[in-house]
Amino acid sequence: MSRTTLATVTRAEFAKFRTARSYVIGLIVLVVLFIGMGILISGLQNVRVSDHHGGFTASEFDSTAFALIGYFFAQFAGGVIGALFVTSEFATGSIRTTLAAVPRRGLFVIAKAIVVTVIVGIASEIAAFVSFFAGTAIQPRSAFDVVSNKVVDLPIASLSGQGVLRAVLMSGLYVTLLTLLGVGLGLIVRHTAGTISIFVGLIFIVPLISLALPTGWQQGLDKILPSNLGQSMIAISQPANSFSAGPAALLLGAYALGFLLLGYVLTNRRDV
Amino acid sequence: MIEISHLTKTFGDVTAVHDLTFSVQPGEVTGFLGPNGSGKTTTMRMILGLHRPTSGSATVNGKNYRDLAAPLTEVGALLDAKALHPGRTARHHLRALALSNGISTSRVAEVLNIVGLSSVADKRAGEFSLGMSQRLGIAAAILGDPGILMFDEPVNGLDPEGIRWVREFFRFLASEGRTVLVSSHLMSEMQLTADRFIIIGRGRLITQGTQDELSVHVRSTVRVVTGDNDALAALMTQRGWTLEREGDGLHVTGGSARDIGALAFDNQIAVYELSPLNASLEEAFMELTAGEAQYTGKVQEA
Ligand SMILES: Nc1ncnc2c1ncn2[C@@H]1O[C@H](COP(=O)(O)OP(=O)(O)O)[C@@H](O)[C@H]1O
Ligand SMILES: [Mg+2]
C-alpha cells in the first residue's frame, strides 16, 4: 500500500534535483566560485607582498578571510539554485503536476527545503574546506611590513587555530542558509526574475539604503543585514558593532526559516 | 466516483464556475463539455485541490483530494500536457512522480510502454511534440493505477491515429470499472467516446445525461410530404408551428410526427412521407450552449 509521506516526497524532490541540468550546473558554479575566488584572492596576496611601492601592512593580513572569500560569490549561486528549484515549477506549470501528486503543501515545502539544505550544505562545506586548504597553501609566507619597516612572517591560518574551524564551517553554513532563503523567497514571489532580483537586493541594495539612515538606525540595521551576519559568522575576531558568530548564525537561520514559513503559508493559501 | 456539490469559483469579477452540482460514475466515460472559457479546467483544478473553491465542494471517493493518502493511486489526471520540466527526460519525470507517492518505480517502464513512448523514454520532455506530451501526460495519469481518471482536452495535438487510440483507451479504462471524466469543447470529439455527458456554459450546468436523453432537449424537426402541402401548412401555422419548404415537402418544428399525422388525418389530407429528423448531438450541443450564452447576455444587460 503506497503512501505519500515526507520520506517519499523528499526522495522525489532529490530525484528532481539530480535530473534537471539547471540545478546541477548551478551547484557546479557554486563550488567553482567558492574555491576559485579563494584561490584567486589568496594567490593575489603574493603580488601584493612583492609590490614594494604599494606598502603592505602585515597586521591587516587575514589568512582565513582571504582563503574563504569565495563564500560571498557562492551565495549568489546558492540563491539562484534555491529560487529556481521553486520558481521553475511555476514557470513551467509543473507545479500543478507536483501538487496534484502531493496535495499536502507543507510536505512539498519541507521536502524542497530538506533537499536544498542537504545538497547545497554538503557542496558548500566541501567547497569551504577545499578553498581553505588551497587558499592557505598558496598564500605568501612573509612580507615587508611598512609599519615595522622589516620583513615579517605572515600568520597563515591552520584549522587548529583559534576560531578557524568554526569560520570554515560557518562559511559553508552561510551559503546554505542563503540558499534556503532563496527557496522561501521563491515560494513567496513565484517568478524567477523577481525572486533573484529581490535576493540580490537584500545583499547589495539594502546596505546602500542603510547609508541614508540616521547613524543610530544605520548601526542597528547594519548589524542585522544578511551580508553582515555572514561577516560576523566568518570573522576570527569580531569587528565593532556586530554579533558574535553563534548568534549571527542563529539570526540568519531565523531569517531563512521566516521566509520559508511565509512561503508555506502563502503556498497553502494560494491557487496554482 | 467524483462528486461536485454547489461548486463555485470566482476570480475577482469573473465567475468561472457557478453553483455546479454533478457526479461522475464508475464504469463509464463521462464527457465534460462546454465552449472555451466555460469553466471545465477550473472545475478539474478544484477537484484536484489545486484551486480552492469559493464555495461548495468537490470530493473523490468521498474524500477531499488533500486527504488522500496516496493521491496518484486514487486519481490520475492530465490537465496540461506541457506542465512539466522541459529539461527532464520522460522516464525521470515519471520516476519522480512515482517516488513521491511511494509507487514502485518498475511501473514507469510499464506505463511508458502502454502509451507507446518506450523508444523516447530517455529524451528530454521539452523536445516532445504536443501529441507525445499528451501521451506522457496519460502515462503519468495511469502511473498509480487509479480508479478515477480525468483528462482535460486530451485530444489536442494528437494525430488521427492518436485520437483513435485515446478513444479506445478511455473506453477500455471505463470497461475495467474506472471512473473516466474527459473534457472537450467539441461535441464531435466526444460523441464516439462518451456514454454520458455533462454540459456546462459560463460555469453553469446546462444539462446532463446520455446521448438519447440529451436529444430530447433539442427542438426536433419533422419532414412531411402530403397531397396538399399548402392546406396543411396553413393549418400548422395556425397552431404556431414553424415550417420551411424543402423540395416537395415541409420541415416542421413545434409539432411531433404524431401531432402532424393526426392533423392531416383529421383534415383528410393524404400523407406520403412523415419522418422525424433527429438533430445530431453536435447540433444539440451547439443549441444548448448558444442558449446559455444568450441567457447570460440578457442577465448582464439587466
Ligand atoms: N487564474 C485565473 N484568473 C482569472 N480568471 C481565470 C483564471 N482561470 C480561469 N479564469 C477564467 O475563468 C473562466 C473559465 O476558464 P476555464 O476553466 O479555463 O474554462 P475552460 O477550461 O472551459 O475553457 C474563463 O473566463 C477564464 O478566463
Ligand atoms: Mg480548459
XYZ file of C-alpha atoms and ligand atoms in Angstrom:
602
model
C 0.000 0.000 0.000
C 1.656 3.192 -1.106
C 1.511 6.361 0.919
C 2.671 9.888 0.404
C 4.932 10.782 3.321
C 7.700 13.276 3.940
C 10.170 10.488 3.094
C 8.605 9.694 -0.292
C 8.206 13.350 -1.246
C 11.791 14.127 -0.233
C 13.035 11.209 -2.323
C 11.075 12.566 -5.282
C 12.479 16.071 -4.840
C 16.012 14.635 -4.654
C 15.379 12.848 -7.929
C 14.067 16.080 -9.456
C 17.165 17.995 -8.376
C 19.515 15.424 -9.841
C 17.688 15.022 -13.147
C 17.425 18.658 -14.239
C 20.534 20.161 -15.716
C 19.991 23.696 -14.395
C 20.306 22.776 -10.712
C 23.361 20.624 -11.285
C 25.019 23.412 -13.278
C 24.120 25.861 -10.505
C 25.788 23.587 -7.989
C 28.958 23.362 -10.086
C 29.019 27.161 -10.412
C 28.627 27.467 -6.643
C 31.572 25.188 -5.921
C 33.779 26.703 -8.622
C 33.076 30.267 -7.426
C 33.696 29.347 -3.804
C 37.005 27.581 -4.401
C 38.085 29.660 -7.397
C 37.723 33.025 -5.663
C 39.503 31.706 -2.557
C 42.444 30.608 -4.679
C 42.420 33.793 -6.758
C 42.368 36.196 -3.801
C 44.892 34.115 -1.830
C 47.182 33.920 -4.842
C 46.948 37.649 -5.460
C 48.397 38.260 -1.987
C 51.707 37.128 -3.469
C 51.506 40.022 -5.902
C 50.665 42.427 -3.085
C 53.622 41.474 -0.929
C 56.023 41.756 -3.855
C 54.748 45.234 -4.726
C 57.081 47.276 -2.517
C 55.707 50.619 -3.661
C 52.176 49.860 -2.546
C 53.186 49.194 1.027
C 51.946 46.164 2.933
C 50.591 46.151 6.474
C 51.167 42.704 7.950
C 48.625 43.158 10.739
C 45.903 43.505 8.097
C 46.716 40.146 6.554
C 43.723 37.894 7.345
C 44.651 34.445 6.125
C 41.290 32.806 6.920
C 39.232 35.576 5.357
C 41.255 35.524 2.126
C 41.007 31.736 1.825
C 37.232 31.745 2.432
C 36.349 34.871 0.429
C 34.568 32.703 -2.151
C 31.556 32.324 0.151
C 30.500 35.834 -0.830
C 30.302 34.873 -4.506
C 28.917 31.396 -3.869
C 25.921 32.819 -2.012
C 24.510 34.157 -5.301
C 24.780 30.754 -6.936
C 23.067 29.355 -3.832
C 20.293 31.918 -4.013
C 19.712 31.166 -7.687
C 19.611 27.406 -7.051
C 17.164 27.815 -4.169
C 14.952 30.217 -6.101
C 14.996 28.192 -9.323
C 14.211 24.936 -7.529
C 10.845 26.507 -6.711
C 10.176 29.112 -9.400
C 10.925 26.782 -12.319
C 7.948 24.709 -11.140
C 5.749 27.761 -11.519
C 7.390 28.879 -14.772
C 6.877 25.508 -16.465
C 3.491 24.808 -14.886
C 4.888 21.573 -13.435
C 3.771 22.865 -10.020
C 0.295 21.540 -10.886
C 1.637 18.086 -11.640
C 3.709 18.223 -8.457
C 0.891 19.395 -6.187
C -1.643 17.014 -7.729
C 0.722 14.240 -6.651
C 1.464 15.895 -3.297
C -1.588 17.933 -2.307
C -0.371 18.489 1.246
C 1.643 21.581 0.540
C 3.546 21.510 3.801
C 5.193 18.258 2.681
C 6.116 19.892 -0.612
C 7.738 22.916 1.091
C 9.605 20.856 3.699
C 10.859 18.374 1.102
C 12.193 21.193 -1.100
C 13.936 22.715 1.922
C 15.459 19.400 3.000
C 16.805 18.629 -0.457
C 18.373 22.053 -0.879
C 19.836 22.001 2.646
C 21.435 18.603 2.188
C 22.764 19.062 -1.348
C 23.895 22.679 -1.108
C 25.019 22.155 2.507
C 27.354 19.298 1.621
C 28.647 21.014 -1.515
C 29.281 24.295 0.330
C 31.077 22.656 3.233
C 33.304 20.657 0.883
C 33.978 23.808 -1.120
C 34.789 25.702 2.110
C 37.378 23.158 3.223
C 38.957 22.799 -0.212
C 39.051 26.568 -0.542
C 40.604 26.946 2.898
C 43.357 24.396 2.297
C 44.125 25.501 -1.262
C 43.995 29.195 -0.364
C 46.227 28.998 2.691
C 48.649 26.744 0.813
C 49.385 29.386 -1.793
C 49.328 32.486 0.413
C 52.678 34.309 0.831
C 54.688 33.269 3.898
C 56.459 36.551 4.553
C 56.235 40.213 3.542
C 57.917 43.548 4.011
C 55.773 45.290 6.601
C 55.597 49.074 6.221
C 54.656 49.577 9.866
C 57.653 47.829 11.444
C 59.836 48.536 8.378
C 61.166 44.991 8.127
C 60.389 41.614 6.611
C 57.987 39.668 8.848
C 56.453 36.171 8.758
C 52.762 36.220 7.870
C 50.270 34.376 10.113
C 48.944 31.585 7.863
C 45.794 30.112 9.359
C 45.542 26.453 10.290
C 42.409 24.541 11.234
C 43.709 24.163 14.791
C 43.939 27.939 15.153
C 41.537 29.813 17.416
C 38.103 30.041 15.684
C 39.400 28.865 12.307
C 37.492 25.585 12.042
C 34.360 27.438 13.089
C 34.942 30.056 10.382
C 35.332 27.375 7.697
C 32.168 25.573 8.793
C 30.254 28.837 9.109
C 31.149 29.957 5.579
C 29.504 26.818 4.186
C 26.556 27.248 6.538
C 26.087 30.850 5.409
C 25.802 29.821 1.758
C 23.364 27.056 2.717
C 21.147 29.385 4.752
C 21.049 31.903 1.907
C 20.055 29.132 -0.475
C 17.174 28.285 1.865
C 16.272 31.948 1.950
C 16.118 31.748 -1.857
C 13.677 28.816 -1.580
C 11.424 30.796 0.767
C 11.589 33.870 -1.433
C 10.788 31.746 -4.481
C 7.664 30.373 -2.788
C 6.559 33.910 -1.980
C 7.351 35.598 -5.312
C 6.909 32.618 -7.695
C 8.637 34.376 -10.605
C 12.285 33.586 -11.272
C 13.498 37.055 -12.246
C 11.590 38.761 -9.438
C 12.883 36.333 -6.847
C 16.504 36.697 -7.907
C 16.220 40.493 -8.073
C 14.900 40.670 -4.529
C 17.577 38.248 -3.354
C 20.360 40.350 -4.853
C 18.669 43.454 -3.465
C 18.792 42.025 0.056
C 22.545 41.513 -0.252
C 23.542 44.649 -2.176
C 20.800 47.274 -2.138
C 19.583 47.242 1.464
C 23.115 48.048 2.765
C 23.090 51.103 0.456
C 19.719 52.206 1.790
C 21.098 51.885 5.282
C 23.703 54.552 4.399
C 20.892 57.074 4.028
C 19.529 56.450 7.526
C 20.393 58.320 10.767
C 23.503 56.857 12.396
C 21.654 55.085 15.201
C 19.280 53.343 12.793
C 22.096 52.621 10.404
C 24.076 50.793 13.073
C 21.010 48.842 14.098
C 20.164 47.847 10.515
C 23.770 47.099 9.511
C 24.103 44.689 12.377
C 21.226 42.523 11.175
C 21.784 42.594 7.393
C 22.361 39.129 5.929
C 25.703 40.047 4.398
C 26.974 41.492 7.683
C 25.716 38.478 9.587
C 27.825 36.450 7.147
C 30.885 38.519 8.007
C 30.201 38.026 11.711
C 29.863 34.281 11.213
C 33.201 34.002 9.460
C 35.313 36.588 11.300
C 38.035 35.284 13.606
C 37.989 38.468 15.690
C 34.672 40.297 15.660
C 34.522 43.756 14.108
C 32.834 46.519 16.114
C 29.027 46.734 16.035
C 28.410 43.103 15.167
C 27.115 39.881 16.620
C 29.468 37.069 17.517
C 29.409 34.070 15.187
C 26.873 31.905 17.023
C 24.097 34.487 17.431
C 24.718 35.731 13.881
C 24.187 32.204 12.536
C 21.040 31.816 14.625
C 19.612 35.101 13.397
C 20.354 34.232 9.769
C 18.766 30.819 10.340
C 15.702 32.598 11.720
C 15.537 34.717 8.534
C 15.662 31.638 6.334
C 13.030 29.906 8.460
C 10.862 33.030 8.459
C 10.899 33.252 4.652
C 10.161 29.529 4.372
C 7.276 29.828 6.817
C 5.757 32.777 4.968
C 6.337 30.863 1.735
C 4.463 27.890 3.162
C 1.536 29.972 4.421
C 1.144 31.660 1.029
C 1.592 28.410 -0.902
C -1.063 26.788 1.233
C -3.495 29.619 0.673
C -2.991 30.453 -2.992
C -4.261 28.655 -6.069
C -1.820 27.175 -8.525
C -16.635 8.413 -8.120
C -16.377 12.184 -8.293
C -18.966 14.320 -6.534
C -19.331 18.011 -7.139
C -21.726 19.908 -4.943
C -22.724 23.557 -5.404
C -19.203 24.272 -6.574
C -18.455 27.938 -7.241
C -15.220 29.699 -8.129
C -14.730 33.376 -8.731
C -11.592 35.170 -9.875
C -12.183 38.790 -8.928
C -15.188 39.820 -11.010
C -15.166 36.696 -13.137
C -17.355 33.808 -12.058
C -15.604 30.882 -13.690
C -17.791 28.188 -12.110
C -21.243 28.843 -10.702
C -23.137 26.541 -8.334
C -22.196 23.413 -10.225
C -23.548 20.092 -8.988
C -22.991 16.738 -10.663
C -21.421 13.374 -10.057
C -19.300 11.156 -12.254
C -19.916 7.434 -12.014
C -17.562 4.476 -12.441
C -17.695 2.195 -15.448
C -18.492 4.956 -17.912
C -16.703 7.579 -19.911
C -18.257 10.899 -18.974
C -17.801 13.737 -21.437
C -17.402 17.125 -19.774
C -18.446 19.561 -22.447
C -18.600 23.289 -22.751
C -17.345 26.065 -25.013
C -13.923 27.585 -24.351
C -13.912 29.558 -21.113
C -16.942 27.763 -19.701
C -15.075 26.582 -16.596
C -14.043 22.990 -17.369
C -10.379 23.404 -16.456
C -11.240 25.410 -13.347
C -13.622 22.658 -12.202
C -10.990 19.975 -12.729
C -8.385 22.003 -10.856
C -10.770 22.289 -7.916
C -11.300 18.516 -7.935
C -7.513 18.116 -7.696
C -7.174 20.596 -4.832
C -5.125 22.979 -6.987
C -7.768 25.689 -6.817
C -9.660 26.380 -3.633
C -13.429 26.579 -4.268
C -15.024 29.912 -3.400
C -17.899 27.814 -2.083
C -19.238 24.307 -2.442
C -17.204 21.155 -2.511
C -15.599 18.566 -4.740
C -14.802 15.113 -3.414
C -13.227 11.988 -4.837
C -14.183 8.631 -3.360
C -15.990 10.627 -0.686
C -12.876 12.465 0.452
C -11.314 15.842 -0.090
C -8.447 15.472 -2.527
C -5.958 16.795 0.036
C -6.881 13.991 2.419
C -5.952 11.159 0.052
C -3.125 9.020 1.445
C -1.507 8.455 -1.951
C -3.386 10.653 -4.444
C -1.909 9.165 -7.616
C -3.208 5.725 -6.663
C -6.766 7.045 -6.464
C -6.932 9.819 -9.043
C -4.885 10.214 -12.207
C -5.174 13.445 -14.120
C -3.870 15.016 -17.278
C -4.606 18.732 -17.151
C -1.870 20.356 -19.191
C 0.462 18.161 -21.182
C 3.205 20.800 -21.255
C 3.146 21.280 -17.473
C 6.454 19.566 -16.837
C 10.128 20.489 -16.574
C 11.331 20.539 -20.195
C 14.872 19.522 -19.220
C 13.890 16.270 -17.573
C 13.532 13.051 -19.549
C 10.168 11.310 -19.768
C 11.487 8.479 -17.609
C 12.866 10.789 -14.918
C 9.654 12.813 -14.891
C 7.569 9.705 -14.238
C 10.103 8.308 -11.782
C 9.909 11.408 -9.596
C 6.113 11.211 -9.624
C 6.189 7.519 -8.683
C 8.648 8.175 -5.851
C 6.514 10.983 -4.431
C 3.581 8.612 -3.897
C 5.584 5.548 -2.925
C 4.639 3.805 -6.170
C 7.043 1.103 -7.365
C 9.391 2.632 -9.944
C 9.106 -0.509 -12.058
C 5.718 0.877 -13.027
C 7.445 3.659 -15.021
C 8.615 1.379 -17.826
C 5.199 -0.282 -17.889
C 3.234 2.924 -18.439
C 5.748 4.217 -20.982
C 5.140 1.010 -22.884
C 1.354 1.323 -22.629
C 1.348 4.817 -24.149
C 3.956 3.888 -26.756
C 6.776 6.144 -25.560
C 9.362 3.480 -24.638
C 11.641 4.419 -27.515
C 11.822 8.075 -26.440
C 11.841 7.452 -22.679
C 15.283 8.998 -22.281
C 14.621 12.064 -24.398
C 14.059 15.400 -22.705
C 10.351 16.113 -22.411
C 10.904 19.627 -23.787
C 11.713 18.083 -27.166
C 8.388 16.250 -27.342
C 5.643 17.205 -29.791
C 2.286 18.122 -28.264
C 0.988 14.677 -29.185
C 3.899 12.944 -27.442
C 3.414 15.206 -24.431
C -0.250 14.184 -24.268
C 0.833 10.544 -24.246
C 3.335 11.282 -21.472
C 0.580 13.035 -19.530
C -1.640 9.966 -19.948
C 1.240 7.788 -18.745
C 1.517 9.970 -15.631
C -2.239 9.718 -15.072
C -2.262 5.904 -15.076
C 1.023 5.596 -13.149
C -0.634 4.790 -9.828
C -3.298 2.546 -11.415
C -6.052 4.848 -10.108
C -9.774 4.142 -10.157
C -10.569 7.701 -11.194
C -9.130 9.365 -14.273
C -9.524 12.903 -15.555
C -8.329 14.261 -18.866
C -8.611 17.917 -19.848
C -8.858 18.310 -23.629
C -6.631 15.273 -24.196
C -7.174 15.137 -27.936
C -5.437 18.457 -28.621
C -2.335 17.917 -30.709
C -2.970 14.255 -31.433
C -2.933 12.920 -34.976
C -5.957 10.912 -36.208
C -4.302 7.658 -35.223
C -3.564 9.066 -31.761
C -7.166 10.249 -31.417
C -8.450 6.768 -32.229
C -6.009 5.325 -29.728
C -7.081 7.599 -26.819
C -10.753 6.948 -27.575
C -10.248 3.237 -27.359
C -8.033 3.626 -24.336
C -10.620 5.704 -22.440
C -13.304 3.158 -23.316
C -11.008 0.385 -22.131
C -10.349 2.166 -18.814
C -14.093 2.591 -18.272
C -14.744 -1.054 -19.169
C -12.409 -2.007 -16.321
C -14.817 -0.223 -13.982
C -12.904 3.023 -13.630
C -14.425 6.487 -13.451
C -13.326 8.434 -16.523
C -14.003 12.154 -16.961
C -12.874 13.695 -20.264
C -13.347 17.355 -21.116
C -13.685 18.866 -24.545
C -15.060 21.968 -26.194
C -16.070 19.929 -29.241
C -19.008 17.537 -29.111
C -17.756 15.834 -32.272
C -14.689 14.661 -30.325
C -16.749 13.181 -27.531
C -19.694 11.740 -29.403
C -17.940 8.459 -30.126
C -16.142 8.266 -26.789
C -18.543 9.184 -24.022
C -21.505 7.291 -22.598
C -22.779 10.250 -20.673
C -22.385 13.986 -20.982
C -22.200 16.899 -18.601
C -22.663 20.128 -20.494
C -21.763 23.478 -18.974
C -21.817 27.045 -20.259
C -20.451 30.093 -18.485
C -19.672 27.974 -15.449
C -23.259 26.721 -15.051
C -24.628 23.266 -15.590
C -26.824 23.290 -18.686
C -27.813 19.675 -18.795
C -26.517 16.193 -18.301
C -27.475 12.760 -19.494
C -26.880 10.068 -22.053
C -26.828 10.714 -25.776
C -30.535 9.780 -26.066
C -31.538 11.845 -23.063
C -29.832 14.903 -24.465
C -31.519 14.708 -27.867
C -34.867 15.179 -26.106
C -33.801 18.648 -25.040
C -33.458 19.639 -28.631
C -36.169 21.131 -30.745
C -36.659 18.355 -33.263
C -37.795 18.785 -36.821
C -40.189 16.580 -38.765
C -40.271 16.219 -42.530
C -43.686 15.735 -44.046
C -44.830 15.278 -47.662
C -48.579 15.317 -48.368
C -51.133 15.514 -51.189
C -51.908 19.126 -50.211
C -48.905 20.798 -48.606
C -50.451 24.277 -48.795
C -53.582 23.309 -46.869
C -51.599 21.512 -44.172
C -49.131 24.388 -43.953
C -51.969 26.799 -43.238
C -53.354 24.512 -40.502
C -49.937 24.081 -38.880
C -49.154 27.792 -38.948
C -52.437 28.379 -37.091
C -51.118 26.173 -34.321
C -47.940 28.219 -34.031
C -45.649 25.581 -35.509
C -42.879 26.883 -37.696
C -42.183 25.431 -41.092
C -39.898 25.649 -44.049
C -40.444 24.383 -47.569
C -37.853 21.806 -48.575
C -38.243 20.352 -52.077
C -41.603 18.646 -52.299
C -42.143 18.646 -48.547
C -42.240 20.716 -45.379
C -39.861 20.771 -42.427
C -41.909 21.354 -39.310
C -40.762 22.384 -35.894
C -43.091 22.541 -32.922
C -45.236 19.527 -33.570
C -44.255 15.886 -33.301
C -44.692 13.378 -36.135
C -47.696 12.064 -34.214
C -49.302 15.545 -33.998
C -48.735 16.184 -37.684
C -50.103 12.789 -38.747
C -53.245 13.310 -36.654
C -53.775 16.801 -38.009
C -53.514 15.567 -41.617
C -55.879 12.668 -40.944
C -58.473 14.934 -39.313
C -58.420 17.163 -42.393
C -58.395 14.296 -44.879
C -55.028 15.164 -46.360
C -53.085 12.219 -47.752
C -49.684 11.726 -46.117
C -46.940 10.294 -48.381
C -43.991 10.740 -46.074
C -43.621 11.558 -42.385
C -40.198 11.338 -40.751
C -38.638 12.887 -37.638
C -35.245 14.451 -38.415
C -33.165 13.779 -35.332
C -30.787 16.545 -34.506
C -27.259 15.258 -34.127
C -25.669 15.515 -30.712
C -23.376 18.122 -32.173
C -26.395 20.265 -33.059
C -27.856 19.579 -29.638
C -24.687 20.835 -28.007
C -24.484 23.948 -30.165
C -28.062 24.779 -29.482
C -27.833 24.193 -25.756
C -24.696 26.213 -25.237
C -25.799 29.021 -27.551
C -28.977 29.321 -25.456
C -26.933 29.622 -22.315
C -24.797 32.358 -23.781
C -27.903 34.353 -24.769
C -29.473 33.882 -21.389
C -26.358 35.093 -19.623
C -26.128 38.028 -22.019
C -29.611 39.156 -21.054
C -28.787 38.881 -17.369
C -25.792 41.119 -17.850
C -27.833 43.744 -19.701
C -30.421 43.930 -16.940
N -6.452 32.067 -12.693
C -7.463 32.741 -13.269
N -7.623 34.065 -13.031
C -8.647 34.735 -13.590
N -9.562 34.201 -14.413
C -9.461 32.896 -14.693
C -8.414 32.099 -14.147
N -8.562 30.828 -14.599
C -9.658 30.837 -15.391
N -10.203 32.081 -15.456
C -11.414 32.448 -16.191
O -12.427 31.554 -15.817
C -13.218 31.194 -16.918
C -13.223 29.693 -17.096
O -11.957 29.292 -17.566
P -11.576 27.761 -17.788
O -11.913 26.991 -16.576
O -10.160 27.726 -18.234
O -12.544 27.338 -18.970
P -12.426 26.112 -19.992
O -11.431 25.146 -19.460
O -13.802 25.559 -20.053
O -12.001 26.679 -21.300
C -12.676 31.971 -18.100
O -13.432 33.145 -18.245
C -11.272 32.288 -17.685
O -10.833 33.467 -18.295
Mg -9.713 24.452 -20.432
